[in-house]
Short mmCIF file of C-alpha atoms and ligand atoms in Angstrom, two decimals:
data_model
loop_
_atom_site.label_atom_id
_atom_site.label_comp_id
_atom_site.label_asym_id
_atom_site.label_seq_id
_atom_site.Cartn_x
_atom_site.Cartn_y
_atom_site.Cartn_z
CA MET X 1 8.56 -99.73 -9.11
CA ALA X 2 12.05 -98.70 -10.15
CA GLU X 3 13.51 -95.46 -8.82
CA PRO X 4 13.02 -92.63 -11.26
CA ARG X 5 16.20 -91.77 -13.07
CA LYS X 6 17.88 -88.46 -12.38
CA ALA X 7 16.94 -87.08 -15.77
CA ASP X 8 13.23 -87.75 -15.05
CA ARG X 9 13.28 -85.76 -11.84
CA SER X 10 14.52 -82.64 -13.55
CA ALA X 11 12.15 -83.04 -16.53
CA PRO X 12 9.45 -80.36 -16.71
CA PRO X 13 5.89 -81.48 -15.86
CA PRO X 14 3.78 -82.43 -18.89
CA LEU X 15 1.67 -79.64 -20.33
CA THR X 16 -2.10 -79.86 -20.42
CA GLY X 17 -4.59 -78.33 -22.85
CA VAL X 18 -6.45 -75.07 -22.32
CA LYS X 19 -9.53 -75.22 -20.07
CA GLY X 20 -12.73 -75.57 -22.08
CA MET X 21 -10.87 -76.71 -25.21
CA ASN X 22 -11.09 -80.42 -25.90
CA ASP X 23 -9.16 -83.20 -27.56
CA ILE X 24 -11.35 -85.40 -29.72
CA LEU X 25 -9.79 -88.84 -29.49
CA PRO X 26 -10.18 -92.26 -31.10
CA GLY X 27 -12.49 -94.69 -29.30
CA GLN X 28 -9.71 -96.81 -27.74
CA VAL X 29 -8.41 -93.85 -25.75
CA THR X 30 -11.64 -91.94 -25.04
CA ARG X 31 -12.97 -92.05 -21.50
CA LYS X 32 -16.68 -92.72 -21.37
CA ASP X 33 -17.39 -89.54 -19.39
CA ARG X 34 -15.68 -87.39 -21.99
CA LEU X 35 -16.81 -86.02 -25.31
CA PRO X 36 -17.82 -88.50 -28.02
CA ASP X 37 -14.94 -90.18 -29.82
CA SER X 38 -13.66 -89.32 -33.27
CA ALA X 39 -15.63 -92.12 -34.96
CA LEU X 40 -18.85 -90.33 -34.08
CA TRP X 41 -17.42 -87.04 -35.38
CA GLN X 42 -16.55 -88.68 -38.69
CA HIS X 43 -19.97 -90.30 -38.89
CA PHE X 44 -21.54 -86.87 -38.37
CA GLU X 45 -19.27 -85.20 -40.93
CA SER X 46 -20.00 -87.74 -43.63
CA ALA X 47 -23.74 -87.42 -43.05
CA VAL X 48 -23.32 -83.64 -43.33
CA ARG X 49 -21.46 -83.97 -46.64
CA ARG X 50 -24.17 -86.22 -48.07
CA VAL X 51 -27.09 -84.07 -46.95
CA LEU X 52 -25.60 -80.72 -47.97
CA ALA X 53 -24.79 -82.11 -51.41
CA GLN X 54 -28.38 -83.32 -51.73
CA TYR X 55 -29.57 -79.74 -51.37
CA GLY X 56 -26.93 -78.28 -53.67
CA TYR X 57 -24.93 -76.46 -51.00
CA GLN X 58 -21.25 -75.70 -51.66
CA TYR X 59 -18.35 -75.75 -49.24
CA ILE X 60 -16.51 -72.65 -48.04
CA LEU X 61 -13.60 -72.08 -45.65
CA THR X 62 -12.87 -68.73 -44.02
CA PRO X 63 -10.14 -67.82 -41.49
CA LEU X 64 -10.41 -68.51 -37.76
CA VAL X 65 -9.07 -65.01 -37.14
CA GLU X 66 -10.92 -61.89 -38.25
CA PRO X 67 -10.73 -58.18 -37.45
CA THR X 68 -12.47 -57.53 -34.11
CA ALA X 69 -14.56 -54.82 -35.78
CA LEU X 70 -16.28 -57.46 -37.93
CA PHE X 71 -17.97 -58.99 -34.91
CA VAL X 72 -18.63 -55.71 -33.13
CA ARG X 73 -20.39 -54.39 -36.23
CA GLY X 74 -21.93 -57.70 -37.22
CA LEU X 75 -23.25 -59.09 -33.96
CA GLY X 76 -24.07 -55.86 -32.14
CA GLU X 77 -22.25 -54.23 -29.24
CA VAL X 78 -24.71 -55.25 -26.53
CA THR X 79 -24.72 -58.99 -27.21
CA ASP X 80 -23.30 -61.58 -24.78
CA ILE X 81 -20.67 -62.54 -27.34
CA VAL X 82 -19.28 -59.08 -28.00
CA GLU X 83 -19.62 -57.89 -24.40
CA LYS X 84 -17.85 -60.74 -22.69
CA GLU X 85 -17.13 -63.84 -24.74
CA MET X 86 -14.63 -62.90 -27.44
CA TYR X 87 -10.96 -63.88 -27.55
CA SER X 88 -9.48 -60.64 -28.82
CA TRP X 89 -5.97 -59.25 -28.87
CA ARG X 90 -3.79 -56.65 -30.48
CA ASP X 91 -1.32 -57.88 -33.09
CA GLU X 92 2.06 -56.68 -31.78
CA MET X 93 3.52 -56.39 -35.28
CA ASN X 94 1.07 -53.89 -36.73
CA GLY X 95 -1.40 -52.97 -34.02
CA ASP X 96 -4.38 -54.70 -35.67
CA GLN X 97 -7.24 -55.65 -33.35
CA LEU X 98 -8.00 -59.32 -33.98
CA THR X 99 -10.51 -61.88 -32.70
CA LEU X 100 -10.86 -65.66 -32.85
CA ARG X 101 -14.18 -66.16 -34.56
CA PRO X 102 -17.04 -66.74 -32.09
CA GLU X 103 -19.41 -67.69 -34.93
CA ALA X 104 -19.16 -68.20 -38.68
CA THR X 105 -21.79 -66.01 -40.32
CA ALA X 106 -20.02 -62.66 -40.04
CA GLY X 107 -16.83 -64.06 -41.61
CA ILE X 108 -18.72 -65.65 -44.49
CA VAL X 109 -20.62 -62.43 -45.19
CA ARG X 110 -17.34 -60.50 -45.03
CA ALA X 111 -15.85 -62.89 -47.59
CA MET X 112 -18.88 -62.57 -49.87
CA ILE X 113 -18.62 -58.77 -49.83
CA GLU X 114 -14.85 -58.78 -50.27
CA HIS X 115 -15.01 -61.08 -53.32
CA ASN X 116 -18.20 -59.62 -54.71
CA ALA X 117 -19.34 -63.23 -54.66
CA LEU X 118 -23.06 -62.63 -55.15
CA TYR X 119 -22.44 -60.70 -58.37
CA ASN X 120 -23.64 -63.57 -60.56
CA GLY X 121 -26.47 -64.61 -58.31
CA PRO X 122 -27.26 -66.13 -54.94
CA LEU X 123 -25.18 -68.83 -53.24
CA ARG X 124 -25.89 -71.68 -50.89
CA LEU X 125 -22.87 -72.40 -48.67
CA TRP X 126 -21.78 -74.47 -45.71
CA THR X 127 -18.75 -74.78 -43.50
CA LEU X 128 -17.74 -76.68 -40.43
CA GLY X 129 -15.15 -75.82 -37.83
CA ALA X 130 -14.02 -74.43 -34.51
CA MET X 131 -15.58 -71.37 -32.84
CA PHE X 132 -14.25 -69.65 -29.71
CA ARG X 133 -16.18 -68.10 -26.85
CA HIS X 134 -14.91 -67.33 -23.39
CA GLU X 135 -17.74 -68.93 -21.43
CA ARG X 136 -17.85 -70.99 -18.25
CA PRO X 137 -17.09 -74.54 -19.42
CA GLN X 138 -19.68 -77.20 -18.57
CA LYS X 139 -21.33 -80.11 -20.32
CA GLY X 140 -22.40 -78.87 -23.76
CA ARG X 141 -20.65 -75.51 -23.31
CA TYR X 142 -16.99 -75.07 -24.16
CA ARG X 143 -14.50 -72.34 -25.01
CA GLN X 144 -13.49 -73.97 -28.26
CA PHE X 145 -16.48 -75.71 -29.78
CA HIS X 146 -17.48 -76.69 -33.29
CA GLN X 147 -20.34 -75.70 -35.52
CA LEU X 148 -21.81 -76.78 -38.77
CA ASP X 149 -22.82 -73.55 -40.40
CA VAL X 150 -25.24 -73.40 -43.31
CA GLU X 151 -26.01 -70.17 -45.17
CA ALA X 152 -28.28 -69.26 -48.12
CA LEU X 153 -27.13 -65.87 -49.43
CA GLY X 154 -29.05 -63.60 -51.75
CA TYR X 155 -32.43 -65.31 -51.31
CA SER X 156 -35.33 -63.38 -49.85
CA GLY X 157 -38.28 -65.75 -50.09
CA PRO X 158 -39.80 -67.93 -47.36
CA ASP X 159 -39.14 -71.00 -49.54
CA VAL X 160 -35.44 -71.04 -48.70
CA ASP X 161 -36.27 -70.59 -44.99
CA ALA X 162 -38.39 -73.73 -45.11
CA GLU X 163 -35.82 -75.61 -47.18
CA MET X 164 -33.13 -74.88 -44.62
CA ILE X 165 -35.28 -76.26 -41.82
CA LEU X 166 -36.00 -79.37 -43.88
CA LEU X 167 -32.29 -79.79 -44.55
CA ALA X 168 -31.69 -79.97 -40.79
CA ARG X 169 -34.52 -82.46 -40.46
CA ARG X 170 -32.92 -84.68 -43.10
CA LEU X 171 -29.66 -84.55 -41.20
CA TRP X 172 -31.47 -85.80 -38.06
CA LYS X 173 -32.92 -88.62 -40.10
CA GLU X 174 -29.52 -89.59 -41.54
CA LEU X 175 -28.10 -89.74 -38.03
CA GLY X 176 -30.96 -91.75 -36.54
CA LEU X 177 -32.45 -88.93 -34.48
CA VAL X 178 -36.23 -88.92 -34.36
CA GLU X 179 -37.72 -85.52 -35.01
CA GLY X 180 -40.49 -84.69 -32.54
CA GLN X 181 -39.03 -87.12 -30.02
CA HIS X 182 -35.29 -86.47 -29.75
CA VAL X 183 -35.26 -83.01 -31.30
CA ARG X 184 -38.13 -80.62 -31.95
CA LEU X 185 -38.54 -77.41 -33.84
CA GLU X 186 -39.40 -74.00 -32.39
CA LEU X 187 -40.25 -71.16 -34.69
CA ASN X 188 -40.85 -67.44 -34.43
CA SER X 189 -40.84 -64.27 -36.49
CA LEU X 190 -38.85 -61.29 -35.25
CA GLY X 191 -40.40 -59.00 -37.82
CA GLN X 192 -38.56 -56.15 -39.47
CA PRO X 193 -36.49 -53.52 -37.62
CA ALA X 194 -39.28 -50.91 -37.83
CA GLU X 195 -41.82 -53.35 -36.42
CA ARG X 196 -39.45 -54.28 -33.62
CA ALA X 197 -38.86 -50.59 -32.83
CA ALA X 198 -42.62 -49.94 -32.60
CA HIS X 199 -43.02 -52.93 -30.30
CA ARG X 200 -40.11 -51.81 -28.16
CA ALA X 201 -41.60 -48.34 -27.77
CA ALA X 202 -44.95 -49.83 -26.80
CA LEU X 203 -43.22 -52.10 -24.32
CA ILE X 204 -41.39 -49.21 -22.68
CA GLY X 205 -44.64 -47.23 -22.51
CA TYR X 206 -46.45 -50.18 -20.95
CA PHE X 207 -43.80 -50.82 -18.32
CA GLU X 208 -43.46 -47.10 -17.55
CA SER X 209 -47.18 -46.79 -16.87
CA ASN X 210 -46.85 -49.80 -14.54
CA ALA X 211 -43.61 -48.59 -12.95
CA ALA X 212 -44.76 -49.39 -9.43
CA ALA X 213 -45.02 -53.09 -10.28
CA LEU X 214 -41.46 -53.35 -11.66
CA ASP X 215 -38.72 -55.01 -9.66
CA GLU X 216 -35.23 -53.57 -9.48
CA ASP X 217 -33.88 -55.62 -12.40
CA ALA X 218 -36.75 -54.57 -14.62
CA ARG X 219 -36.32 -50.91 -13.75
CA ARG X 220 -32.66 -51.12 -14.72
CA ARG X 221 -33.47 -52.82 -18.05
CA LEU X 222 -36.41 -50.61 -18.91
CA HIS X 223 -34.52 -48.31 -21.24
CA THR X 224 -31.51 -50.45 -22.20
CA ASN X 225 -33.14 -53.77 -23.03
CA PRO X 226 -36.88 -53.85 -22.29
CA LEU X 227 -37.25 -57.17 -24.12
CA ARG X 228 -35.16 -58.83 -21.43
CA ILE X 229 -37.84 -57.92 -18.84
CA LEU X 230 -40.07 -60.47 -20.56
CA ASP X 231 -37.60 -63.17 -19.51
CA THR X 232 -37.91 -62.37 -15.80
CA LYS X 233 -37.93 -65.28 -13.37
CA ASN X 234 -39.69 -63.19 -10.68
CA PRO X 235 -43.17 -64.73 -10.03
CA ALA X 236 -44.51 -61.39 -8.77
CA MET X 237 -43.86 -59.89 -12.20
CA GLN X 238 -45.65 -62.62 -14.15
CA PRO X 239 -49.10 -60.97 -14.43
CA LEU X 240 -47.43 -57.80 -15.70
CA VAL X 241 -45.40 -59.74 -18.27
CA GLU X 242 -48.45 -61.70 -19.40
CA GLY X 243 -50.27 -58.48 -20.22
CA ALA X 244 -47.35 -56.86 -22.08
CA PRO X 245 -47.72 -55.87 -25.75
CA ARG X 246 -46.73 -58.77 -28.02
CA LEU X 247 -44.44 -58.40 -31.02
CA MET X 248 -46.85 -60.53 -33.06
CA ASP X 249 -49.38 -57.69 -32.85
CA PHE X 250 -46.91 -55.26 -34.41
CA LEU X 251 -46.08 -57.35 -37.44
CA GLY X 252 -47.31 -55.97 -40.75
CA THR X 253 -48.94 -57.92 -43.56
CA ALA X 254 -45.71 -58.58 -45.49
CA THR X 255 -44.02 -60.02 -42.39
CA LEU X 256 -47.03 -62.16 -41.54
CA ALA X 257 -47.29 -63.40 -45.11
CA HIS X 258 -43.62 -64.46 -45.00
CA PHE X 259 -44.16 -66.28 -41.71
CA ASP X 260 -47.35 -67.95 -42.96
CA ALA X 261 -45.57 -69.15 -46.10
CA VAL X 262 -42.80 -70.78 -44.04
CA ARG X 263 -45.41 -72.46 -41.87
CA ALA X 264 -47.41 -73.61 -44.90
CA ALA X 265 -44.31 -75.25 -46.41
CA LEU X 266 -43.56 -77.07 -43.15
CA ASP X 267 -47.21 -78.11 -42.82
CA ALA X 268 -47.14 -79.43 -46.38
CA VAL X 269 -44.41 -81.94 -45.49
CA GLY X 270 -45.89 -82.75 -42.09
CA LEU X 271 -43.11 -81.21 -40.04
CA ALA X 272 -44.45 -80.33 -36.58
CA TYR X 273 -43.25 -77.19 -34.81
CA ARG X 274 -44.18 -74.90 -31.95
CA VAL X 275 -44.49 -71.18 -32.49
CA ASN X 276 -42.60 -69.73 -29.55
CA PRO X 277 -43.11 -65.95 -29.23
CA ARG X 278 -40.30 -65.89 -26.62
CA LEU X 279 -37.78 -67.22 -29.12
CA VAL X 280 -35.25 -64.49 -29.79
CA ARG X 281 -31.66 -65.09 -30.85
CA GLY X 282 -28.39 -63.95 -29.33
CA MET X 283 -27.28 -61.80 -32.24
CA ASP X 284 -28.75 -58.44 -33.23
CA TYR X 285 -28.72 -59.20 -36.92
CA TYR X 286 -31.75 -61.47 -37.12
CA ASN X 287 -35.10 -60.51 -38.69
CA LEU X 288 -38.23 -62.35 -39.86
CA THR X 289 -37.89 -66.13 -39.49
CA VAL X 290 -35.93 -67.47 -36.51
CA PHE X 291 -35.85 -71.08 -35.43
CA GLU X 292 -34.22 -73.48 -33.01
CA TRP X 293 -33.98 -77.24 -32.84
CA VAL X 294 -34.07 -78.18 -29.17
CA THR X 295 -33.76 -81.36 -27.16
CA ASP X 296 -34.94 -82.30 -23.68
CA HIS X 297 -32.11 -84.79 -23.23
CA LEU X 298 -29.22 -82.41 -22.52
CA GLY X 299 -30.42 -80.40 -19.53
CA SER X 300 -30.06 -76.65 -19.81
CA GLN X 301 -27.78 -76.84 -22.88
CA GLY X 302 -30.77 -77.99 -24.95
CA THR X 303 -30.43 -75.95 -28.14
CA VAL X 304 -28.54 -78.01 -30.70
CA CYS X 305 -29.19 -75.80 -33.70
CA GLY X 306 -30.29 -72.21 -34.10
CA GLY X 307 -30.71 -69.88 -36.99
CA GLY X 308 -32.72 -67.32 -38.84
CA ARG X 309 -32.88 -64.63 -41.43
CA TYR X 310 -30.43 -61.71 -41.41
CA ASP X 311 -31.43 -59.50 -44.30
CA GLY X 312 -29.63 -56.44 -42.89
CA LEU X 313 -26.19 -57.89 -42.28
CA PHE X 314 -24.60 -57.33 -45.70
CA GLU X 315 -25.45 -53.66 -45.53
CA GLN X 316 -24.36 -53.40 -41.90
CA LEU X 317 -20.95 -54.77 -42.90
CA GLY X 318 -20.59 -52.27 -45.73
CA GLY X 319 -21.74 -54.46 -48.61
CA LYS X 320 -24.51 -54.12 -51.15
CA PRO X 321 -27.76 -55.12 -49.43
CA ALA X 322 -28.54 -58.81 -49.84
CA PRO X 323 -31.08 -60.95 -48.01
CA ALA X 324 -29.81 -64.11 -46.32
CA ILE X 325 -30.63 -66.86 -43.88
CA GLY X 326 -28.50 -69.38 -42.02
CA PHE X 327 -28.12 -71.65 -39.05
CA GLY X 328 -25.39 -72.83 -36.72
CA LEU X 329 -25.45 -76.33 -35.30
CA GLY X 330 -23.47 -77.10 -32.14
CA ILE X 331 -21.62 -80.29 -33.01
CA GLU X 332 -20.54 -81.19 -29.45
CA ARG X 333 -24.13 -80.88 -28.22
CA LEU X 334 -25.51 -82.93 -31.08
CA LEU X 335 -22.95 -85.69 -30.60
CA LEU X 336 -23.53 -85.72 -26.83
CA LEU X 337 -27.19 -86.22 -27.60
CA MET X 338 -26.42 -89.07 -30.01
CA GLN X 339 -24.14 -90.65 -27.43
CA GLU X 340 -26.81 -90.32 -24.75
CA LEU X 341 -29.34 -92.01 -27.03
CA GLU X 342 -26.80 -94.71 -27.96
CA LEU X 343 -27.47 -94.30 -31.65
CA PRO X 344 -25.53 -96.69 -33.91
CA VAL X 345 -22.21 -95.45 -35.28
CA PRO X 346 -20.35 -97.07 -38.18
CA SER X 347 -17.07 -98.60 -37.08
CA ASP X 348 -13.80 -96.84 -37.85
CA VAL X 349 -11.61 -99.89 -37.18
CA PRO X 350 -9.72 -101.66 -39.98
CA MET X 351 -11.16 -104.86 -41.43
CA ALA X 352 -7.88 -106.72 -41.05
CA TYR X 353 -4.56 -106.52 -39.21
CA ALA X 354 -1.37 -107.82 -40.80
CA VAL X 355 0.88 -109.84 -38.48
CA ILE X 356 4.50 -109.85 -39.70
CA PRO X 357 6.54 -112.53 -37.89
CA GLU X 358 9.86 -111.68 -39.61
CA ALA X 359 11.13 -108.62 -41.43
CA ALA X 360 11.85 -110.91 -44.40
CA ALA X 361 8.06 -111.11 -44.95
CA LEU X 362 7.76 -107.35 -45.47
CA PRO X 363 8.09 -107.21 -49.29
CA SER X 364 5.33 -109.82 -49.75
CA ALA X 365 3.21 -108.11 -47.08
CA PHE X 366 3.51 -104.66 -48.63
CA ALA X 367 2.57 -106.03 -52.05
CA LEU X 368 -0.48 -107.94 -50.80
CA LEU X 369 -1.74 -105.16 -48.54
CA GLU X 370 -1.58 -102.60 -51.35
CA SER X 371 -3.46 -105.00 -53.58
CA LEU X 372 -6.10 -105.66 -50.88
CA ARG X 373 -6.57 -101.90 -50.47
CA ASP X 374 -7.08 -101.68 -54.24
CA HIS X 375 -9.97 -104.07 -53.64
CA GLY X 376 -11.55 -101.98 -50.88
CA VAL X 377 -10.14 -103.71 -47.82
CA SER X 378 -8.95 -101.52 -44.94
CA VAL X 379 -5.97 -103.11 -43.30
CA GLN X 380 -3.54 -102.03 -40.60
CA MET X 381 -0.01 -103.37 -40.88
CA HIS X 382 1.98 -104.26 -37.82
CA ALA X 383 4.95 -101.91 -37.76
CA ALA X 384 8.18 -102.17 -35.83
CA GLY X 385 8.77 -100.52 -32.48
CA ARG X 386 12.09 -99.87 -30.73
CA GLU X 387 12.45 -103.61 -30.09
CA GLY X 388 11.73 -104.60 -33.67
CA LEU X 389 8.55 -106.32 -34.82
CA GLY X 390 8.02 -108.10 -31.48
CA SER X 391 6.79 -111.60 -30.68
CA MET X 392 3.80 -113.21 -32.34
CA LYS X 393 2.02 -112.99 -28.99
CA SER X 394 2.50 -109.23 -28.75
CA GLN X 395 1.54 -108.78 -32.39
CA PHE X 396 -1.69 -110.68 -31.83
CA ARG X 397 -2.38 -108.54 -28.80
CA ARG X 398 -2.08 -105.48 -31.05
CA ALA X 399 -4.27 -107.17 -33.66
CA ASP X 400 -7.00 -107.71 -31.05
CA GLY X 401 -6.63 -104.14 -29.79
CA SER X 402 -7.07 -102.77 -33.31
CA GLY X 403 -10.64 -104.05 -33.37
CA ALA X 404 -10.06 -105.77 -36.73
CA ARG X 405 -12.04 -108.91 -37.47
CA PHE X 406 -9.19 -110.75 -39.20
CA ALA X 407 -5.48 -111.25 -38.79
CA LEU X 408 -3.43 -111.84 -41.92
CA VAL X 409 -0.37 -113.84 -40.86
CA PHE X 410 2.62 -113.61 -43.17
CA GLY X 411 4.42 -116.74 -41.91
CA ALA X 412 7.52 -117.95 -43.80
CA SER X 413 6.15 -121.40 -44.67
CA GLU X 414 2.85 -120.00 -46.01
CA LEU X 415 4.72 -117.39 -48.04
CA ALA X 416 6.91 -120.14 -49.48
CA GLN X 417 3.70 -121.71 -50.87
CA GLY X 418 2.56 -118.33 -52.23
CA MET X 419 -0.06 -118.09 -49.48
CA VAL X 420 -1.07 -115.96 -46.49
CA ALA X 421 -2.95 -117.28 -43.45
CA VAL X 422 -6.30 -115.60 -42.65
CA LYS X 423 -7.44 -116.02 -39.05
CA SER X 424 -10.63 -114.75 -37.45
CA LEU X 425 -10.01 -112.60 -34.38
CA ARG X 426 -13.65 -112.69 -33.30
CA ASP X 427 -14.59 -116.33 -33.76
CA THR X 428 -11.82 -118.27 -32.06
CA SER X 429 -13.38 -121.60 -33.05
CA ALA X 430 -13.11 -120.75 -36.75
CA GLU X 431 -10.36 -122.54 -38.66
CA GLN X 432 -7.50 -120.52 -40.07
CA VAL X 433 -7.54 -120.62 -43.88
CA LEU X 434 -4.85 -120.10 -46.51
CA ARG X 435 -5.40 -117.63 -49.33
CA PRO X 436 -3.21 -117.00 -52.41
CA LEU X 437 -0.98 -113.91 -52.51
CA ALA X 438 -1.59 -113.60 -56.25
CA GLY X 439 -5.01 -112.43 -57.38
CA CYS X 440 -6.41 -111.41 -53.98
CA GLY X 441 -9.39 -109.90 -55.84
CA SER X 442 -10.95 -113.37 -55.71
CA TRP X 443 -11.05 -113.46 -51.88
CA ALA X 444 -10.93 -109.80 -50.76
CA HIS X 445 -14.71 -109.86 -50.30
CA GLU X 446 -14.33 -112.40 -47.47
CA LEU X 447 -12.59 -109.66 -45.44
CA ARG X 448 -14.97 -106.91 -46.50
CA THR X 449 -18.27 -108.60 -45.89
CA ALA X 450 -17.69 -111.04 -43.04
P1 LIG L 1 -26.64 -70.55 -25.89
O1 LIG L 1 -27.92 -69.83 -25.65
O2 LIG L 1 -26.69 -71.99 -25.49
O3 LIG L 1 -25.45 -69.82 -25.34
P2 LIG L 1 -26.23 -69.32 -28.44
O4 LIG L 1 -27.51 -68.67 -28.76
O5 LIG L 1 -25.13 -68.49 -27.88
O6 LIG L 1 -26.46 -70.59 -27.49
P3 LIG L 1 -25.56 -69.64 -31.22
O7 LIG L 1 -24.65 -68.50 -31.26
O8 LIG L 1 -26.87 -69.56 -31.85
O9 LIG L 1 -25.71 -70.13 -29.71
O10 LIG L 1 -24.78 -70.91 -31.81
C1 LIG L 1 -25.45 -71.99 -32.45
C2 LIG L 1 -25.27 -73.28 -31.67
O11 LIG L 1 -23.92 -73.48 -31.29
C3 LIG L 1 -26.02 -73.31 -30.37
O12 LIG L 1 -27.37 -73.65 -30.57
C4 LIG L 1 -25.29 -74.41 -29.62
O13 LIG L 1 -25.73 -75.69 -30.06
C5 LIG L 1 -23.87 -74.21 -30.06
N1 LIG L 1 -23.10 -73.46 -29.07
C6 LIG L 1 -23.13 -72.13 -28.80
N2 LIG L 1 -22.24 -71.81 -27.85
C7 LIG L 1 -21.61 -72.97 -27.52
C8 LIG L 1 -20.56 -73.31 -26.61
N3 LIG L 1 -19.95 -72.40 -25.87
N4 LIG L 1 -20.16 -74.61 -26.52
C9 LIG L 1 -20.75 -75.55 -27.29
N5 LIG L 1 -21.74 -75.30 -28.16
C10 LIG L 1 -22.16 -74.03 -28.29
MG1 LIG L 2 -24.39 -68.17 -25.94
#
């Protein structure tokens, strides 16, 4: 290897990205052990657009940065997110306390209140984008990650709860995931705040009267978060936990009727689910229906989609009360699952690659390529580098690297006859054919369908 030049030695080292925040790259430059390539992301996004449109959901975009108070008030002060996962700072210019959004629901509800958007009736909305949480990065858990977020605002009935679950199921189907096998549904009802408070009081009473059987952790949590005691991993505590009062027994008739109606709708379409009484969600705002779509193929990061009803959030954020339900889907986790299962992904490579032997061919090439694109052909044109267009050999190497099935060769003698040469890059035994530059509509389909 040549000695590095002086200038190189004094050059600063290249910068790298922030830990836990990923580049999503095209297939040619994605390492197999990294996150899925951008073709899979695009495949997912187009399925999302189709499915959301089928259910009449509209698109919304809200800022990545919100006032910190929005999340403190919205998510609850004693949640993992607010306690330790938020990227927050003080704006030096005006002293505002700001936060990179850790989730999308609070921002959307803020926007609805600010624009009085439910004035004319309920809305069904979706968005997709980056979320930020300061967690320990590992497979399926990142500091910048992406969610599809779906919200139905202003609806109180169990019908929209069921519809939202079915919408997710349709998305699995579009993507080739088999429900019941690759992803399965867990369902629970968290009841209403008063029902939860009664259960909590009963739980504290129960654990207090069994204080001798509590381990240290449980004693500490008894008055701050008694529900967390139910999650104990301590085998000695299991009998005590088994006998604890269950939230289900504190749910009133209206809550149970709501839950039963959701279940009846899912039963009616043959969607299997497991009622999981342990299913609670990370945010304080949930009530009634909560659900998760989980997979067994991703180890401990197995929840790909989670959501539920949050009828109290509008009021909590200072708006007119409005019932609502939504879910967040972790895109990285879902795509990792699809990659693991080797599900088919439509190609994002061009159908053809234009080889340009001489710059003199450029006017004819530009004209034909534009015309081919008018006829639905995707085509990548060879473009000059520092050394000009380069040899035919190097251009064909690029053509192969592009993944295209055909090379269009704009040789001088073919152009002189009003023709371009079409050469298969896959089938090397196939003869090269000449096609007319004028009226490419008559042969464009050969490139599209081959
Ligand atoms: P977990 O229990 O795994 O931390 P969560 O309850 O905090 O998840 P939600 O706030 O419900 O997650 O977000 C919805 C979905 O977003 C999750 O089900 C998951 O698929 C995804 N998700 C959450 N946090 C991360 C993260 N740090 N990196 C990647 N995906 C995430
Ligand atoms: Mg979390």
